[in-house]
Every structure is written in structure tokens, then in C-alpha cells.
CSV table of C-alpha atoms in Angstrom, one decimal:
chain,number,residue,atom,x,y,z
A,1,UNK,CA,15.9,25.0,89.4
A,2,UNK,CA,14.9,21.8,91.0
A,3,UNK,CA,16.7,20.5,93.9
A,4,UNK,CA,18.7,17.8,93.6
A,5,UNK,CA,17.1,14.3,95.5
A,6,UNK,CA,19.5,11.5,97.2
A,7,UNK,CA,19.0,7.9,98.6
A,8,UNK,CA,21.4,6.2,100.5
A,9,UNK,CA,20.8,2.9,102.3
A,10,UNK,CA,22.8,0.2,103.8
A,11,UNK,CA,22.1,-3.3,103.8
A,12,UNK,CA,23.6,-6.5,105.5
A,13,UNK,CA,25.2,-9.3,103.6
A,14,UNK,CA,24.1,-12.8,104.2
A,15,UNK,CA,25.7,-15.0,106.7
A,16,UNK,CA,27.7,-16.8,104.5
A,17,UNK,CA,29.3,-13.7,103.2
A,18,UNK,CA,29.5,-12.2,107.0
A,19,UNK,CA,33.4,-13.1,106.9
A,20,UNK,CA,34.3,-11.3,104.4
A,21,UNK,CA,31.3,-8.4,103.5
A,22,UNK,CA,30.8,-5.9,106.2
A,23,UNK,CA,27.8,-4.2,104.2
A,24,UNK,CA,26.0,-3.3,101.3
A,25,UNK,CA,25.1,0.1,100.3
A,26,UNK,CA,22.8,1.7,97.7
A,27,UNK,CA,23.2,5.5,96.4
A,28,UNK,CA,21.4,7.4,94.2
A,29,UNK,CA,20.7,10.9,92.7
A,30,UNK,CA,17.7,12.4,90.8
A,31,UNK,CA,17.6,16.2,89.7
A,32,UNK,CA,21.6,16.1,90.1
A,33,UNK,CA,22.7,19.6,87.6
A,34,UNK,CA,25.8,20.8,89.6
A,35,UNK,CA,28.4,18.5,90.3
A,36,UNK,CA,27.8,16.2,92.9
A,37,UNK,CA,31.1,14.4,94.7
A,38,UNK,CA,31.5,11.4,95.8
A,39,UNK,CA,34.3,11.7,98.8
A,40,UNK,CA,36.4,8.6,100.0
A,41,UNK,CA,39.1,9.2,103.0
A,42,UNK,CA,42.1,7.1,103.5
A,43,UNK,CA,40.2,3.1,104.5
A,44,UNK,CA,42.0,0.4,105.4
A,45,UNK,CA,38.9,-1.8,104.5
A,46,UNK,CA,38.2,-1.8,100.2
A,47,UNK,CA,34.9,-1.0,97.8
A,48,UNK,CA,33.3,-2.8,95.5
A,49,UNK,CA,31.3,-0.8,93.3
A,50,UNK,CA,28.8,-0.7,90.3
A,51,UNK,CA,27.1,1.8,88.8
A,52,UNK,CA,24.1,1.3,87.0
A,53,UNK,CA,22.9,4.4,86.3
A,54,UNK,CA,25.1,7.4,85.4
A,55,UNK,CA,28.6,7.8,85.0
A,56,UNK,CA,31.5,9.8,87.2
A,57,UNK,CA,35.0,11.3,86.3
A,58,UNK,CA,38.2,11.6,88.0
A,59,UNK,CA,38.6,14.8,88.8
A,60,UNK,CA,41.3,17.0,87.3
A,61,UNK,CA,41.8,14.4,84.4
A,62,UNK,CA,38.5,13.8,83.1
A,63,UNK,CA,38.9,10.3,82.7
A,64,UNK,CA,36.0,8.3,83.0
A,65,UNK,CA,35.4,6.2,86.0
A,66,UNK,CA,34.9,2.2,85.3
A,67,UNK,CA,31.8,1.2,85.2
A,68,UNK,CA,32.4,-2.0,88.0
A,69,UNK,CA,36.0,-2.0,90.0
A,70,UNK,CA,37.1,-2.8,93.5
A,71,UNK,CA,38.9,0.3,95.0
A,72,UNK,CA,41.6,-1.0,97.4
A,73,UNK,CA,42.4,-0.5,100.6
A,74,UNK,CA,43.9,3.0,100.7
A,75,UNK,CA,45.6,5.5,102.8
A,76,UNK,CA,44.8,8.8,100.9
A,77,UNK,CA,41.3,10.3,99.9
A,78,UNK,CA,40.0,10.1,96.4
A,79,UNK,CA,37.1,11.7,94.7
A,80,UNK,CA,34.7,11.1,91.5
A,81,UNK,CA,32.2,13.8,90.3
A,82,UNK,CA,28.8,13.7,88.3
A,83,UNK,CA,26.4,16.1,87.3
A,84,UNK,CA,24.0,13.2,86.1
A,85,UNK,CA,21.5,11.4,87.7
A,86,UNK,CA,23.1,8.3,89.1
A,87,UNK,CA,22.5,5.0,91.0
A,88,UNK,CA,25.2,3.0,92.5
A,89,UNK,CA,25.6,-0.2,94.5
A,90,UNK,CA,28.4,-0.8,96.3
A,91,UNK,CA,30.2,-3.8,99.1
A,92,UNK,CA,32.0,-2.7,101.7
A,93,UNK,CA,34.6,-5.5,102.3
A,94,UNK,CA,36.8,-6.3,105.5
A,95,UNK,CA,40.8,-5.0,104.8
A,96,UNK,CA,41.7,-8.4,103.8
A,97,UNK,CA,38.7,-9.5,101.8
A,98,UNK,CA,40.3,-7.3,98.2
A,99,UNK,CA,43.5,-9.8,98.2
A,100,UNK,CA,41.4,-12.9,98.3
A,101,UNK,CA,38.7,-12.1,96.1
A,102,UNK,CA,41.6,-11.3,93.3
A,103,UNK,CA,43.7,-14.4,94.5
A,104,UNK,CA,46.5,-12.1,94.9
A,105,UNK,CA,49.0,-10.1,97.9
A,106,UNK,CA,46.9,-7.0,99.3
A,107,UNK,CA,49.5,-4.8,98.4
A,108,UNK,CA,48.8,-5.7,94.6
A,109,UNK,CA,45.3,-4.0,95.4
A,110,UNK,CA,46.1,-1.4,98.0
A,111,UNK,CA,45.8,2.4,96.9
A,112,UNK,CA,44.8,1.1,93.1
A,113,UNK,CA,41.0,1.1,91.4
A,114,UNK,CA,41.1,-2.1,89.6
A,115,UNK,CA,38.4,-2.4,86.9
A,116,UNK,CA,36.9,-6.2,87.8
A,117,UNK,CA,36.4,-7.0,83.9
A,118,UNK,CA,40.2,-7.1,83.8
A,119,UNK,CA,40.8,-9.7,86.4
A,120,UNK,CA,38.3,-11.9,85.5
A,121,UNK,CA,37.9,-11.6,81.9
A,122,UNK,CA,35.1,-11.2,79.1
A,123,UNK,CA,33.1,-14.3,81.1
A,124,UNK,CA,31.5,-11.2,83.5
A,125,UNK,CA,30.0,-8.9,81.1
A,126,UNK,CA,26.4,-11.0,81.3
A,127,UNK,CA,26.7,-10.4,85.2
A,128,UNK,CA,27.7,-6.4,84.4
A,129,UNK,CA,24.5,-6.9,82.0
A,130,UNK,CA,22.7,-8.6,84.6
A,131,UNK,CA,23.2,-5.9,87.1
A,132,UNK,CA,22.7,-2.7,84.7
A,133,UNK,CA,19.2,-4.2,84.0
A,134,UNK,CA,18.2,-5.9,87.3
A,135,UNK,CA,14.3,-4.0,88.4
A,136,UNK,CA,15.3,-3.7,92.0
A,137,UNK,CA,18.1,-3.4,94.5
A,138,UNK,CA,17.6,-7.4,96.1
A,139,UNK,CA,17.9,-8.6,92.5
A,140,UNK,CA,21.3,-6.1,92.4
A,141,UNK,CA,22.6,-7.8,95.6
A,142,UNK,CA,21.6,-11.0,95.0
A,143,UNK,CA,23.7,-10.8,92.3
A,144,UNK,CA,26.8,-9.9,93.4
A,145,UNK,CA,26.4,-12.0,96.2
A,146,UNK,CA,26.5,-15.2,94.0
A,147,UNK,CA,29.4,-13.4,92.8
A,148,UNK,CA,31.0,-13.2,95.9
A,149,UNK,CA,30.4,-16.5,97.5
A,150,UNK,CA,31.7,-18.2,94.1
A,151,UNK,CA,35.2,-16.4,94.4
A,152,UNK,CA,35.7,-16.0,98.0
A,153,UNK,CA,34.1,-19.1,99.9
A,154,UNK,CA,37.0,-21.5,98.8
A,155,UNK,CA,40.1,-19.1,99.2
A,156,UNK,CA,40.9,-18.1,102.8
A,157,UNK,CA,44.1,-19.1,102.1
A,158,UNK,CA,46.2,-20.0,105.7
A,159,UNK,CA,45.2,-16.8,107.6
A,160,UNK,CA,42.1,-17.5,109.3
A,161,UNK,CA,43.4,-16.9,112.9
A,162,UNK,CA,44.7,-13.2,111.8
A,163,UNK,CA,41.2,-12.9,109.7
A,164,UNK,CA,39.0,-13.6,111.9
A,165,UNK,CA,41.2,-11.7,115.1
A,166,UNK,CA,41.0,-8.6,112.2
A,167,UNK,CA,37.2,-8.7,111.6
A,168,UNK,CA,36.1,-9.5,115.5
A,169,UNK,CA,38.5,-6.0,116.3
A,170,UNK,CA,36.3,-3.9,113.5
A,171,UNK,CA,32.9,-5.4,114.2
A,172,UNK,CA,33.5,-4.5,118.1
A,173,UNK,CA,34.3,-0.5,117.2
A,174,UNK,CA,37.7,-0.7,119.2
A,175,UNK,CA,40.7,1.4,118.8
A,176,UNK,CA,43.3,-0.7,116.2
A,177,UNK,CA,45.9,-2.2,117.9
A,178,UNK,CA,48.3,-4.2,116.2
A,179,UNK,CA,50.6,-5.1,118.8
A,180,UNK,CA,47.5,-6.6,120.6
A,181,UNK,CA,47.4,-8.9,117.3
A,182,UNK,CA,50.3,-9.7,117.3
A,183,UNK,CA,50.8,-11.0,120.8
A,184,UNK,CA,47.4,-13.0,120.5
A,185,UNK,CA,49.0,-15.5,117.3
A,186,UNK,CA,52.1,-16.5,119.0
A,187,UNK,CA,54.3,-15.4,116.1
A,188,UNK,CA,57.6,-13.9,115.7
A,189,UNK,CA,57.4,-9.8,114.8
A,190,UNK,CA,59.0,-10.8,111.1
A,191,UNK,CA,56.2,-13.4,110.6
A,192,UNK,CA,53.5,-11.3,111.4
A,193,UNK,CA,54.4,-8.1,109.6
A,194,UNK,CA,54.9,-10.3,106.6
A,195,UNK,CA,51.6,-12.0,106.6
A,196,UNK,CA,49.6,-9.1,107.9
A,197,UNK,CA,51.2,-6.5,104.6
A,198,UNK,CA,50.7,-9.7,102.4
A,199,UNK,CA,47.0,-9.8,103.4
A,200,UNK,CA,46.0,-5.8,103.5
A,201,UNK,CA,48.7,-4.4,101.8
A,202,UNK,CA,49.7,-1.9,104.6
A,203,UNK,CA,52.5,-2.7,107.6
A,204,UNK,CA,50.6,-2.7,110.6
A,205,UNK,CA,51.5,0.8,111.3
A,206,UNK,CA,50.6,2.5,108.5
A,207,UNK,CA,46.9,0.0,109.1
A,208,UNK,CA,46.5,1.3,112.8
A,209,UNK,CA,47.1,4.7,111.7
A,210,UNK,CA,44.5,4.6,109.2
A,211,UNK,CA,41.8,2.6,111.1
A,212,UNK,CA,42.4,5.3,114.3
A,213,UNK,CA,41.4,8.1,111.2
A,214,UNK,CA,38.2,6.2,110.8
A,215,UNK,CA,37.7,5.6,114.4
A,216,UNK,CA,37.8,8.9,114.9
A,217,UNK,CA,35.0,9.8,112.2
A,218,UNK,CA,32.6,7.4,114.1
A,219,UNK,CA,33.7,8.7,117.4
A,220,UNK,CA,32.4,12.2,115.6
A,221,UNK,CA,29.4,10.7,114.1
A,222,UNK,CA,28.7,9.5,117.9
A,223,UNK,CA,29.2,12.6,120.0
A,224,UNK,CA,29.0,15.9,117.2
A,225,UNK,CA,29.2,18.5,119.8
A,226,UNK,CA,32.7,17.4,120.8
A,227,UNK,CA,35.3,19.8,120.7
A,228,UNK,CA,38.1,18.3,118.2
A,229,UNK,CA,40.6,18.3,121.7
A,230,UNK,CA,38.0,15.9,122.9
A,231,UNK,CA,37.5,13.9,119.9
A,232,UNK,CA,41.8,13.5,119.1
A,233,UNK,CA,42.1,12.3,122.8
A,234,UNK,CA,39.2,10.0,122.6
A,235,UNK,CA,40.2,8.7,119.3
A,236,UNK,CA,43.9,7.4,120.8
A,237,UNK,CA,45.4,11.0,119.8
A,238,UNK,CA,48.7,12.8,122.0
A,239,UNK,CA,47.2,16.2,121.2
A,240,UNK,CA,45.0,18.0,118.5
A,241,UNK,CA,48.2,18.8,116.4
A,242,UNK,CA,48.7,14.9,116.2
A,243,UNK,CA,45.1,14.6,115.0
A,244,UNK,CA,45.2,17.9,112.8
A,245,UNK,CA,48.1,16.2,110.7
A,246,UNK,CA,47.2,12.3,110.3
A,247,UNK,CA,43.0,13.9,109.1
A,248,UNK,CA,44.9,16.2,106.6
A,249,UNK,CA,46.8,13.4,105.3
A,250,UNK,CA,44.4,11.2,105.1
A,251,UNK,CA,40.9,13.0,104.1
A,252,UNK,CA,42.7,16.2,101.9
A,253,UNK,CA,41.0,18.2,104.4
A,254,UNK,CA,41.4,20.0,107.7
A,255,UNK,CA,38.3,18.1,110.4
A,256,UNK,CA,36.7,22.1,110.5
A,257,UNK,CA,36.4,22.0,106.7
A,258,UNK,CA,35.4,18.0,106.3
A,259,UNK,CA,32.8,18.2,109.0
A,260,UNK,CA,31.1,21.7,108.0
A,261,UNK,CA,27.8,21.8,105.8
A,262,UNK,CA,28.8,23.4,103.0
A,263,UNK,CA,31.4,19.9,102.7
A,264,UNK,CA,28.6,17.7,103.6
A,265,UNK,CA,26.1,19.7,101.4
A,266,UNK,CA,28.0,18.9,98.5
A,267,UNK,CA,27.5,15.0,98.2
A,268,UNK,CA,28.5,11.8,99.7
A,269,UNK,CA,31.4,11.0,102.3
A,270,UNK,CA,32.2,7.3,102.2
């Protein structure tokens, strides 16, 4: 049986898209028989995602998974499955990038896969066509760059100060910390709320817990020899039970099982 082959890659956007696209990313699969999973833990930032080769189902209802769609930001994991050979590009995109991109409140987008075709109508299927037949990745991103820069460039709506105090607190690696937001724009705790959960769909709350989840993979990724006592105190953790109980909820898995190699073995973590 031949062994199955994968590619990942990530790629930066270009300046003008630096506010609002953290990174592109390119995956794919050759010799794939078995199923091969595609594993997304609770994010407080969304996807953007195309495939162009191959095609994925939900597990546990079979449904087939939408060719181009945004997947929100979310605070529970998610999975798709194939057992063909695929290729997908995707945009990782700052928390509040999903609500201005679909001129709409994050919490419209927020824990939902919303097929892109749907929002902006039949006038996108020659840029779906586009894609599916471009000859290399650059021609792929270039692509949905235009895309991007068409839709987002002119709609920052009158968040910028929370935006940009958002994206400089993720691009530095730091621990979230919306009280530390909060007291930098000089408004009330009703104002903020409102305009942070109308721009990534979460209460701040629920948002710092979710980011501290992800901080914590990277603090992993970092340091892999770490006990897990190390890595939940590091990560902004009381104790290990704390830890235990937010990565259950929000990867579907205890951090023994999510980090062995079996898990890892089995396809991609994003």
C-alpha cells in the first residue's frame, strides 16, 4: 500500500492585506486511501478556505463539505474527513476580519461555516472557476487576494482603535487580556463589551478564554518537553485541572491524547 504524501506551507499576505490576513496556507494530500482528518480546535480568529482538489465530509452526517466558505470564529472543535487526494488553500484571518468581510455583526459568523457563494451571489462562480483551475499556488493567492482587498479595504467600519489594539496583542504572542483593552480605549465597560461581541462575536471572556487555549498550543509547540503542570502555569492557568477542562472543551480532546502521534499521525491540526 503506498504511503500517503502531505504538503503544508504558509505564506504571508501582502501589506495591504496585513490588517486584516494573518496568513495564507496551502495543504495537500497524494496517495490519501484511509481517512485523513482535518482537526480545527476552538479559534477566536476565522478560515477562509477553498478546495480545489478533492472533496471532505462532516463527519457523522455525511454531508458534503462546501466547496469555498469562511468558517467563523469558534469556540468548539470541528472536523472534515477525506479519503481522496486533496489540495486546499486556505486565509487565516484576524478575529474581527469574518464580520467585515460579510458586512455583518461577528456573532452572525461566529461558530457557523458559511458557504461564500451564498453571501455574495452567482457573480463569484468565475473566481471559484478561476481558482479550481489556476496552474500554481501564487496564481491561487493572487486571487483571493484581489478578492480580499475589494471587500475589506473600504469597510473598517468605526473600530480601528480596538482593531488594530486586537491585531498588535496577537502578532506580539502575548497572553489575551481584555481588561488590558479595555482600559487602553477609554470607554465605559457596557461600550466595550458591546462593540468588541459585535466585532468577533464572543464577550471578551469567552475570547480570552479561547485565545489562552491557543496560547497554550504555541507555548507547546515552543517548549514540547514540558510537563502539562508547566505548560497550564505558563499559559495563564490556576492549576492543571483548570487547563485539563477549558483543552477538553475546546479541542474534544484530553492535551495527552491531542499531542500524541497516533493524533498527529492521523492528519492536519489547524
Amino acid at each position: 500500500m503506498a504511503v500517503p504524501t502531505t504538503f503544508y506551507q504558509q505564506l504571508p499576505p501582502p501589506p495591504h492585506l496585513a490588517e486584516f490576513v494573518r496568513y495564507f496556507w496551502i495543504a495537500e494530500g497524494q496517495e490519501i486511501t484511509a481517512p485523513y482528518h482535518f482537526s480545527s480546535v476552538a479559534n477566536g480568529c476565522a478560515q477562509l478556505t477553498f478546495h480545489y482538489k478533492g472533496s471532505f465530509l462532516s463527519p457523522g452526517t455525511d454531508q458534503v463539505v462546501p466547496e469555498f466558505y469562511l468558517h467563523g470564529p469558534s469556540n468548539k472543535p470541528t472536523e472534515i474527513t477525506t479519503q481522496e487526494n486533496f489540495g486546499i488553500i486556505g486565509v487565516a484571518l484576524y478575529p474581527y476580519t469574518a464580520s467585515l468581510l460579510f458586512h455583518t455583526s461577528g456573532q452572525e459568523v461566529s461558530n457557523k461555516v458559511t458557504v461564500v457563494q451564498e453571501v455574495f451571489g452567482t457573480g463569484l462562480r468565475l473566481l471559484e472557476e478561476q481558482i479550481a483551475t489556476s496552474a500554481s499556488h501564487q496564481e491561487r493567492m493572487a486571487l483571493l487576494t484581489q478578492f480580499l482587498a475589494e471587500h475589506l479595504l473600504q469597510n473598517k467600519r468605526s473600530y480601528t482603535p480596538l482593531i488594530k489594539l486586537i491585531k498588535a496583542e496577537i502578532d506580539a504572542g502575548q497572553l489575551p487580556d481584555a481588561d488590558k483593552l479595555y482600559e487602553q480605549l477609554y470607554l465605559s465597560r457596557r461600550q466595550f463589551e458591546r462593540r468588541f461581541k459585535d466585532l468577533l462575536g464572543f464577550n471578551p471572556r469567552e475570547y480570552t478564554k479561547i485565545q489562552r487555549f491557543r496560547y497554550s498550543l504555541q507555548r507547546y509547540q515552543q517548549d514540547p518537553d514540558q510537563s502539562f503542570t508547566q505548560l497550564a502555569l505558563s499559559s495563564g492557568y490556576y492549576d492543571q485541572a483548570h487547563f485539563n477542562r477549558d483543552f477538553k472543551e475546546y479541542s474534544g480532546v484530553t492535551p495527552t491524547s491531542y499531542f500524541s502521534e497516533d493524533t498527529q499521525a492521523q492528519g492536519l491540526q489547524l
